[in-house]
Amino acid sequence: MSEFTSGSLVLNKHRKAIEDFNPIFIKPLNDKWSVFFTEGTDVSDTYPEDIIKMIAGVPVLYFYNFEDHGWGFTILHQSRVVSAFDYSYEEDEIELQNYVQERFPEEEAIELLYVNPDSDAFRVKILGEFYMEHSKEDKVKKLIMSLDVDAFALFNIDSGGLDRLRDMFRIESLVSLQDRFTLIDDFKATIDIKEMCWVRADRIENLMN
């Protein structure tokens, strides 16, 4: 079963400020972070609108990870979005499947890419052709268009951590990324939210202990 995680994170030192707005749930995630849900929090890749009313000068990180579909985050501060990153795995898959279907209209794209005995070799070959016509660099530039890594300084990420984030979100790093799951694992480790896993607003009872 694929992981579905989403929720808002705040530094523990700001927890009292969030509690004053009566969230429906708030709990320490670890020694640094607390996770909370508002009435408007859903299992979604989009931050809840009602969070804007409660954050004022408190920086909040909305994080989601839908394991087989994508992951991302939004940093909110002073009632506005200051950084955002949304990495959809499905967008690339859909574009690739459409490309294969156009190239081989008499065949089933899914079978060519994933089912046939030679699917692995075919997929490697067709990906190379696909990215010659659809620049991977252009896609990555679009992916990080709303990203400001320096905004993580709002969460007391030290200079070494900021440097690691800058490196993992460099265009060259993302273009050459071989395993998409290493990116999210490295990200969570760098900002210390490894425990943000299987956390979501419709499973609050699982988080009570």
Coordinates of N, CA and C in Angstrom, one line a residue:
M1 N 0.8 -1.2 0.0 CA 0.0 0.0 0.0 C 0.9 1.2 0.0
S2 N 0.6 2.2 -0.8 CA 1.4 3.4 -1.0 C 1.1 4.3 0.2
E3 N 2.2 5.0 0.6 CA 2.1 6.0 1.7 C 1.3 7.3 1.2
F4 N 0.4 7.8 2.0 CA -0.2 9.1 1.8 C 0.0 9.9 3.0
T5 N 0.8 10.9 3.0 CA 1.2 11.8 4.1 C 0.9 13.2 3.7
S6 N 0.3 14.0 4.6 CA 0.2 15.4 4.4 C -0.1 16.1 5.7
G7 N 0.4 17.3 5.9 CA 0.2 18.0 7.1 C 1.1 19.2 7.2
S8 N 0.8 20.0 8.2 CA 1.5 21.3 8.4 C 2.5 21.1 9.6
L9 N 3.7 21.7 9.4 CA 4.8 21.5 10.4 C 5.2 22.9 10.9
V10 N 5.5 23.0 12.2 CA 6.0 24.2 12.7 C 7.0 23.9 13.7
L11 N 8.0 24.8 13.9 CA 9.0 24.5 14.9 C 8.4 24.5 16.3
N12 N 8.9 23.6 17.1 CA 8.3 23.4 18.5 C 8.3 24.7 19.3
K13 N 9.3 25.6 19.0 CA 9.3 26.9 19.8 C 8.1 27.8 19.4
H14 N 7.4 27.5 18.3 CA 6.2 28.2 17.9 C 4.9 27.5 18.1
R15 N 5.0 26.4 18.8 CA 3.8 25.5 19.0 C 2.7 26.3 19.7
K16 N 3.1 27.0 20.8 CA 2.1 27.8 21.5 C 1.3 28.7 20.7
A17 N 2.0 29.4 19.7 CA 1.3 30.4 18.9 C 0.3 29.7 18.0
I18 N 0.6 28.4 17.5 CA -0.4 27.7 16.8 C -1.5 27.2 17.6
E19 N -1.2 26.7 18.9 CA -2.3 26.2 19.8 C -3.3 27.3 20.1
D20 N -2.9 28.6 20.1 CA -3.8 29.7 20.4 C -4.9 29.8 19.3
F21 N -4.7 29.2 18.2 CA -5.7 29.2 17.1 C -6.6 28.0 17.1
N22 N -6.4 27.1 18.1 CA -7.2 25.9 18.3 C -7.2 25.0 17.0
P23 N -6.1 24.5 16.6 CA -6.1 23.5 15.5 C -6.8 22.3 16.0
I24 N -7.3 21.5 15.1 CA -8.0 20.3 15.5 C -7.1 19.2 16.1
F25 N -5.8 19.4 15.8 CA -4.8 18.4 16.3 C -3.4 19.1 16.2
I26 N -2.6 18.9 17.2 CA -1.2 19.3 17.2 C -0.4 18.4 18.1
K27 N 0.7 17.9 17.6 CA 1.6 17.0 18.4 C 3.0 17.1 18.0
P28 N 4.0 17.0 18.9 CA 5.4 17.0 18.5 C 5.7 15.9 17.6
L29 N 6.4 16.2 16.5 CA 6.8 15.2 15.6 C 8.2 14.6 16.1
N30 N 9.0 15.5 16.6 CA 10.3 15.1 17.1 C 10.8 16.3 18.0
D31 N 12.1 16.3 18.3 CA 12.6 17.3 19.2 C 12.6 18.7 18.5
K32 N 12.4 18.8 17.2 CA 12.5 20.1 16.5 C 11.1 20.5 16.0
W33 N 10.3 19.6 15.5 CA 9.1 20.0 14.8 C 7.8 19.5 15.6
S34 N 6.7 20.2 15.3 CA 5.4 19.7 15.7 C 4.5 19.7 14.4
V35 N 3.6 18.7 14.3 CA 2.7 18.6 13.2 C 1.3 19.0 13.6
F36 N 0.6 19.7 12.8 CA -0.8 20.1 13.2 C -1.7 20.1 12.0
F37 N -3.0 19.9 12.3 CA -4.0 20.0 11.3 C -5.1 21.0 11.7
T38 N -5.6 21.7 10.7 CA -6.7 22.7 10.9 C -8.0 22.1 10.4
E39 N -9.1 22.8 10.5 CA -10.4 22.3 10.0 C -10.3 22.1 8.5
G40 N -9.5 22.9 7.8 CA -9.5 22.9 6.4 C -8.4 21.9 5.8
T41 N -7.7 21.2 6.7 CA -6.7 20.3 6.3 C -7.3 19.0 5.7
D42 N -6.9 18.7 4.5 CA -7.3 17.5 3.8 C -6.1 16.7 3.4
V43 N -6.3 15.5 2.9 CA -5.1 14.7 2.4 C -5.0 15.2 0.9
S44 N -4.1 16.2 0.8 CA -4.0 17.0 -0.4 C -2.6 17.5 -0.7
D45 N -2.3 17.7 -2.0 CA -1.0 18.3 -2.3 C -1.0 19.8 -2.2
T46 N -2.2 20.4 -1.8 CA -2.3 21.8 -1.6 C -2.5 22.2 -0.2
Y47 N -1.8 23.2 0.3 CA -1.9 23.6 1.7 C -3.4 24.1 2.0
P48 N -3.9 23.9 3.2 CA -5.2 24.4 3.6 C -5.3 25.9 3.7
E49 N -6.3 26.5 3.1 CA -6.4 27.9 3.0 C -6.5 28.6 4.4
D50 N -7.2 27.8 5.3 CA -7.4 28.5 6.6 C -6.1 28.6 7.4
I51 N -5.0 28.0 6.9 CA -3.7 28.2 7.6 C -3.2 29.6 7.5
I52 N -3.5 30.3 6.4 CA -3.1 31.6 6.2 C -3.5 32.6 7.4
K53 N -4.7 32.3 7.9 CA -5.2 33.2 9.0 C -4.5 33.0 10.3
M54 N -3.8 31.9 10.5 CA -3.3 31.6 11.8 C -1.8 31.8 11.9
I55 N -1.1 32.0 10.8 CA 0.4 31.9 10.9 C 1.1 33.2 11.2
A56 N 0.5 34.4 10.7 CA 1.1 35.7 11.0 C 2.7 35.6 10.8
G57 N 3.4 35.8 11.9 CA 4.9 35.8 11.8 C 5.5 34.5 12.0
V58 N 4.7 33.4 12.1 CA 5.2 32.1 12.4 C 5.4 31.3 11.0
P59 N 6.6 30.9 10.7 CA 6.7 30.2 9.4 C 6.2 28.8 9.6
V60 N 5.5 28.3 8.5 CA 4.8 27.0 8.5 C 5.3 26.3 7.3
L61 N 5.6 25.0 7.4 CA 5.9 24.1 6.3 C 4.8 23.2 6.1
Y62 N 4.1 23.3 4.9 CA 3.1 22.2 4.6 C 3.8 21.2 3.7
F63 N 3.7 20.0 4.1 CA 4.5 18.9 3.4 C 3.5 17.8 3.0
Y64 N 3.7 17.2 1.8 CA 2.9 16.1 1.4 C 3.8 15.1 0.7
N65 N 3.5 13.8 0.9 CA 4.2 12.7 0.1 C 3.2 11.7 -0.2
F66 N 2.8 11.6 -1.5 CA 1.9 10.6 -2.0 C 2.8 9.6 -2.8
E67 N 3.3 8.6 -2.2 CA 4.5 7.8 -2.5 C 4.6 7.5 -4.0
D68 N 3.6 7.0 -4.6 CA 3.7 6.6 -6.1 C 3.3 7.7 -7.0
H69 N 2.9 8.9 -6.5 CA 2.3 9.9 -7.3 C 3.2 11.2 -7.3
G70 N 3.8 11.5 -6.2 CA 4.6 12.7 -6.1 C 4.7 13.2 -4.7
W71 N 5.5 14.3 -4.5 CA 5.6 14.9 -3.2 C 5.9 16.4 -3.4
G72 N 5.9 17.1 -2.3 CA 6.2 18.5 -2.4 C 6.0 19.2 -1.0
F73 N 6.2 20.5 -1.1 CA 6.0 21.3 0.1 C 5.7 22.8 -0.3
T74 N 5.1 23.5 0.7 CA 4.9 24.9 0.6 C 5.4 25.6 1.9
I75 N 6.2 26.6 1.8 CA 6.5 27.4 3.0 C 5.7 28.7 3.0
L76 N 5.0 28.9 4.1 CA 4.2 30.0 4.3 C 4.7 30.9 5.4
H77 N 4.8 32.2 5.2 CA 5.3 33.1 6.2 C 4.7 34.5 5.9
Q78 N 4.3 35.2 7.0 CA 3.7 36.5 6.8 C 2.5 36.5 5.9
S79 N 1.7 35.4 6.1 CA 0.4 35.2 5.3 C 0.6 35.1 3.8
R80 N 1.8 34.6 3.4 CA 2.0 34.4 1.9 C 2.9 33.2 1.7
V81 N 2.8 32.7 0.5 CA 3.7 31.6 0.1 C 5.1 32.2 -0.3
V82 N 6.1 31.7 0.4 CA 7.5 32.2 0.1 C 8.3 31.2 -0.7
S83 N 7.9 29.9 -0.7 CA 8.6 28.9 -1.4 C 7.7 27.7 -1.7
A84 N 7.8 27.1 -2.8 CA 7.0 25.9 -3.1 C 7.7 25.0 -4.1
F85 N 7.4 23.7 -3.9 CA 8.0 22.7 -4.8 C 7.0 21.5 -4.9
D86 N 6.6 21.2 -6.1 CA 5.6 20.1 -6.3 C 6.1 19.2 -7.4
Y87 N 6.5 18.0 -7.0 CA 7.1 17.1 -7.9 C 6.1 15.9 -8.2
S88 N 5.5 16.0 -9.4 CA 4.5 15.0 -9.8 C 5.2 13.9 -10.6
Y89 N 5.2 12.7 -10.1 CA 5.7 11.6 -10.9 C 4.8 11.3 -12.1
E90 N 3.5 11.5 -11.9 CA 2.6 11.1 -12.9 C 2.6 11.9 -14.1
E91 N 3.0 13.2 -14.0 CA 3.0 14.1 -15.1 C 4.0 13.6 -16.2
D92 N 5.2 13.2 -15.7 CA 6.2 12.6 -16.7 C 5.7 11.3 -17.3
E93 N 5.0 10.5 -16.4 CA 4.6 9.2 -16.9 C 3.5 9.4 -18.0
I94 N 2.6 10.3 -17.7 CA 1.5 10.5 -18.7 C 2.0 11.1 -20.0
E95 N 3.0 12.0 -19.9 CA 3.6 12.6 -21.1 C 4.3 11.5 -21.9
L96 N 5.0 10.6 -21.2 CA 5.8 9.6 -21.8 C 4.8 8.6 -22.5
Q97 N 3.8 8.2 -21.8 CA 2.8 7.3 -22.4 C 2.1 7.9 -23.6
N98 N 1.8 9.1 -23.6 CA 1.2 9.8 -24.8 C 2.2 9.8 -25.9
Y99 N 3.5 10.1 -25.6 CA 4.5 10.1 -26.6 C 4.6 8.7 -27.3
V100 N 4.7 7.7 -26.5 CA 4.8 6.3 -27.0 C 3.6 6.0 -27.9
Q101 N 2.4 6.4 -27.4 CA 1.2 6.0 -28.1 C 1.2 6.7 -29.5
E102 N 1.7 7.9 -29.5 CA 1.8 8.7 -30.8 C 2.8 8.0 -31.7
R103 N 3.9 7.5 -31.2 CA 4.9 6.9 -32.0 C 4.5 5.5 -32.5
F104 N 3.8 4.8 -31.6 CA 3.3 3.4 -32.0 C 1.8 3.3 -31.8
P105 N 1.1 3.9 -32.7 CA -0.4 3.9 -32.5 C -1.1 2.5 -32.6
E106 N -0.4 1.6 -33.1 CA -1.0 0.2 -33.2 C -0.7 -0.6 -32.0
E107 N 0.1 -0.1 -31.1 CA 0.5 -0.8 -29.9 C -0.1 -0.2 -28.6
E108 N -0.1 -0.9 -27.5 CA -0.5 -0.4 -26.2 C 0.7 0.2 -25.5
A109 N 0.7 1.5 -25.2 CA 1.8 2.1 -24.6 C 2.2 1.5 -23.3
I110 N 1.2 1.1 -22.4 CA 1.5 0.5 -21.1 C 2.3 -0.8 -21.3
E111 N 1.9 -1.6 -22.3 CA 2.6 -2.9 -22.5 C 4.0 -2.7 -23.0
L112 N 4.2 -1.7 -23.9 CA 5.5 -1.4 -24.4 C 6.4 -1.0 -23.3
L113 N 5.9 -0.1 -22.4 CA 6.7 0.5 -21.4 C 7.0 -0.4 -20.2
Y114 N 6.0 -1.2 -19.8 CA 6.1 -1.9 -18.5 C 5.8 -3.4 -18.5
V115 N 5.2 -4.0 -19.6 CA 4.7 -5.3 -19.5 C 5.5 -6.3 -20.4
N116 N 5.9 -5.9 -21.6 CA 6.6 -6.8 -22.5 C 8.0 -7.2 -21.9
P117 N 8.5 -8.4 -22.3 CA 9.8 -8.9 -21.8 C 10.9 -7.9 -21.9
D118 N 10.9 -7.1 -23.0 CA 12.0 -6.1 -23.3 C 11.6 -4.7 -22.9
S119 N 10.6 -4.6 -21.9 CA 10.1 -3.2 -21.6 C 11.2 -2.4 -21.0
D120 N 12.1 -3.0 -20.1 CA 13.2 -2.1 -19.5 C 14.1 -1.5 -20.5
A121 N 14.5 -2.3 -21.5 CA 15.4 -1.7 -22.6 C 14.6 -0.7 -23.4
F122 N 13.4 -1.1 -23.7 CA 12.6 -0.2 -24.5 C 12.4 1.2 -23.8
R123 N 12.1 1.1 -22.5 CA 11.8 2.3 -21.8 C 13.1 3.2 -21.7
V124 N 14.2 2.6 -21.5 CA 15.5 3.4 -21.5 C 15.7 4.1 -22.9
K125 N 15.5 3.3 -23.9 CA 15.7 3.9 -25.3 C 14.7 5.0 -25.6
I126 N 13.4 4.8 -25.2 CA 12.4 5.7 -25.6 C 12.5 7.0 -24.7
L127 N 13.0 6.8 -23.5 CA 13.2 8.0 -22.6 C 14.2 8.9 -23.2
G128 N 15.3 8.3 -23.7 CA 16.3 9.1 -24.4 C 15.8 9.9 -25.5
E129 N 15.0 9.3 -26.4 CA 14.3 10.0 -27.5 C 13.4 11.0 -27.0
F130 N 12.6 10.7 -26.0 CA 11.6 11.6 -25.5 C 12.3 12.9 -25.0
Y131 N 13.4 12.7 -24.2 CA 14.0 13.9 -23.7 C 14.9 14.7 -24.7
M132 N 15.1 14.1 -25.8 CA 15.7 14.8 -26.9 C 14.7 15.8 -27.5
E133 N 13.4 15.4 -27.5 CA 12.4 16.3 -28.0 C 11.7 17.1 -27.0
H134 N 11.8 16.7 -25.7 CA 11.2 17.4 -24.6 C 12.3 17.6 -23.6
S135 N 13.0 18.8 -23.6 CA 14.2 19.0 -22.8 C 13.9 18.8 -21.4
K136 N 14.7 17.9 -20.8 CA 14.6 17.6 -19.4 C 15.0 18.8 -18.5
E137 N 16.0 19.6 -19.0 CA 16.4 20.8 -18.3 C 15.2 21.8 -18.2
D138 N 14.5 21.9 -19.3 CA 13.4 22.9 -19.3 C 12.3 22.4 -18.3
K139 N 12.1 21.1 -18.2 CA 11.1 20.6 -17.3 C 11.5 20.8 -15.9
V140 N 12.8 20.7 -15.6 CA 13.3 20.9 -14.3 C 13.3 22.4 -13.9
K141 N 13.6 23.3 -14.8 CA 13.4 24.7 -14.6 C 12.0 25.1 -14.2
K142 N 11.1 24.4 -14.8 CA 9.7 24.7 -14.5 C 9.3 24.1 -13.1
L143 N 9.9 23.0 -12.8 CA 9.7 22.3 -11.5 C 10.2 23.2 -10.3
I144 N 11.3 23.9 -10.5 CA 11.8 24.7 -9.4 C 11.5 26.2 -9.5
M145 N 10.6 26.5 -10.4 CA 10.3 27.9 -10.6 C 9.8 28.7 -9.4
S146 N 9.1 28.0 -8.5 CA 8.6 28.7 -7.3 C 9.4 28.4 -6.0
L147 N 10.5 27.7 -6.2 CA 11.3 27.3 -5.1 C 12.4 28.3 -4.7
D148 N 12.4 28.6 -3.4 CA 13.4 29.5 -2.8 C 14.0 28.7 -1.6
V149 N 15.2 28.1 -1.8 CA 15.8 27.2 -0.8 C 16.1 28.1 0.4
D150 N 16.5 29.3 0.2 CA 16.9 30.1 1.4 C 15.8 30.3 2.4
A151 N 14.6 30.1 1.9 CA 13.4 30.3 2.9 C 13.5 29.2 4.0
F152 N 14.3 28.2 3.8 CA 14.4 27.2 4.9 C 15.2 27.7 6.1
A153 N 15.8 28.9 5.9 CA 16.5 29.5 7.0 C 15.5 29.9 8.1
L154 N 14.2 30.1 7.7 CA 13.2 30.4 8.6 C 13.0 29.3 9.7
F155 N 13.4 28.1 9.4 CA 13.3 27.0 10.3 C 14.6 26.6 10.9
N156 N 15.5 27.5 11.0 CA 16.7 27.3 11.7 C 17.6 26.2 11.1
I157 N 17.4 26.0 9.8 CA 18.3 25.1 9.1 C 19.7 25.8 9.0
D158 N 20.7 25.1 9.4 CA 22.0 25.7 9.5 C 22.6 25.8 8.1
S159 N 23.8 26.5 8.0 CA 24.4 26.8 6.7 C 24.7 25.5 5.9
G160 N 25.2 24.5 6.7 CA 25.5 23.2 6.0 C 24.2 22.6 5.4
G161 N 23.1 22.6 6.2 CA 21.9 22.1 5.7 C 21.4 22.8 4.5
L162 N 21.5 24.2 4.5 CA 21.1 25.0 3.3 C 21.9 24.6 2.1
D163 N 23.2 24.4 2.3 CA 24.1 24.0 1.2 C 23.6 22.7 0.6
R164 N 23.3 21.7 1.5 CA 22.8 20.4 1.0 C 21.5 20.6 0.2
L165 N 20.6 21.4 0.7 CA 19.4 21.6 0.0 C 19.6 22.3 -1.4
R166 N 20.5 23.3 -1.4 CA 20.8 23.9 -2.7 C 21.4 22.9 -3.7
D167 N 22.2 22.0 -3.2 CA 22.8 21.0 -4.1 C 21.8 20.0 -4.6
M168 N 20.9 19.6 -3.7 CA 19.9 18.6 -4.2 C 18.9 19.2 -5.1
F169 N 18.6 20.5 -5.0 CA 17.7 21.1 -5.9 C 18.3 21.9 -7.1
R170 N 19.6 21.7 -7.3 CA 20.3 22.3 -8.4 C 19.7 21.7 -9.7
I171 N 19.7 22.5 -10.8 CA 19.2 21.9 -12.1 C 19.9 20.7 -12.5
E172 N 21.3 20.8 -12.3 CA 22.1 19.7 -12.8 C 21.8 18.4 -11.9
S173 N 21.6 18.6 -10.6 CA 21.3 17.4 -9.8 C 19.9 16.8 -10.1
L174 N 18.9 17.6 -10.4 CA 17.6 17.1 -10.7 C 17.6 16.5 -12.1
V175 N 18.3 17.0 -13.1 CA 18.4 16.5 -14.4 C 19.0 15.1 -14.4
S176 N 20.0 14.9 -13.6 CA 20.8 13.6 -13.5 C 20.2 12.7 -12.5
L177 N 19.1 13.0 -11.8 CA 18.5 12.2 -10.8 C 18.2 10.8 -11.4
Q178 N 18.7 9.8 -10.7 CA 18.4 8.4 -11.2 C 17.3 7.7 -10.4
D179 N 17.2 8.0 -9.1 CA 16.2 7.4 -8.3 C 15.4 8.5 -7.6
R180 N 14.2 8.7 -8.0 CA 13.4 9.9 -7.4 C 13.2 9.7 -5.9
F181 N 13.2 8.5 -5.4 CA 12.9 8.3 -4.0 C 14.1 8.8 -3.1
T182 N 15.3 8.8 -3.7 CA 16.4 9.3 -2.9 C 16.3 10.8 -2.6
L183 N 15.7 11.5 -3.5 CA 15.5 13.0 -3.4 C 14.7 13.3 -2.1
I184 N 13.5 12.6 -2.0 CA 12.7 12.9 -0.9 C 13.3 12.4 0.4
D185 N 14.0 11.3 0.4 CA 14.6 10.8 1.6 C 15.7 11.8 2.0
D186 N 16.5 12.3 1.1 CA 17.6 13.2 1.5 C 17.0 14.5 2.0
F187 N 15.9 14.9 1.4 CA 15.2 16.2 1.8 C 14.7 16.0 3.3
K188 N 14.0 15.0 3.6 CA 13.5 14.7 4.9 C 14.6 14.6 5.9
A189 N 15.7 14.0 5.6 CA 16.8 13.8 6.5 C 17.5 15.2 6.8
T190 N 17.6 16.0 5.7 CA 18.3 17.3 5.9 C 17.6 18.2 6.8
I191 N 16.2 18.3 6.7 CA 15.5 19.2 7.5 C 14.9 18.5 8.8
D192 N 15.3 17.3 9.0 CA 14.9 16.5 10.2 C 13.4 16.3 10.3
I193 N 12.8 15.8 9.2 CA 11.4 15.4 9.4 C 11.2 13.9 8.9
K194 N 12.2 13.1 9.2 CA 12.1 11.7 8.8 C 10.8 11.0 9.4
E195 N 10.3 11.5 10.6 CA 9.2 10.9 11.2 C 7.9 11.3 10.5
M196 N 7.9 12.3 9.5 CA 6.7 12.7 8.8 C 6.4 11.6 7.8
C197 N 5.8 10.5 8.3 CA 5.5 9.4 7.4 C 4.2 8.8 7.9
W198 N 3.3 8.5 7.0 CA 2.0 7.9 7.3 C 1.2 8.9 8.3
V199 N 1.4 10.2 8.1 CA 0.7 11.2 8.9 C -0.3 11.9 8.0
R200 N -1.6 12.0 8.5 CA -2.6 12.6 7.7 C -3.8 13.0 8.5
A201 N -4.6 13.9 8.1 CA -5.7 14.5 8.9 C -6.8 13.5 9.1
D202 N -7.0 12.5 8.1 CA -8.1 11.6 8.3 C -7.7 10.3 9.1
R203 N -6.5 10.3 9.7 CA -6.0 9.2 10.5 C -5.5 9.7 11.8
I204 N -6.1 10.7 12.3 CA -5.7 11.3 13.6 C -5.6 10.3 14.7
E205 N -6.6 9.4 14.7 CA -6.6 8.4 15.8 C -5.3 7.6 15.9
N206 N -4.6 7.4 14.7 CA -3.4 6.7 14.7 C -2.2 7.5 15.3
L207 N -2.4 8.8 15.5 CA -1.3 9.6 15.9 C -1.5 10.0 17.4
M208 N -2.5 9.5 18.1 CA -2.8 9.9 19.5 C -1.7 9.3 20.5
N209 N -1.1 8.2 20.2 CA -0.2 7.6 21.1 C 1.1 8.4 21.2

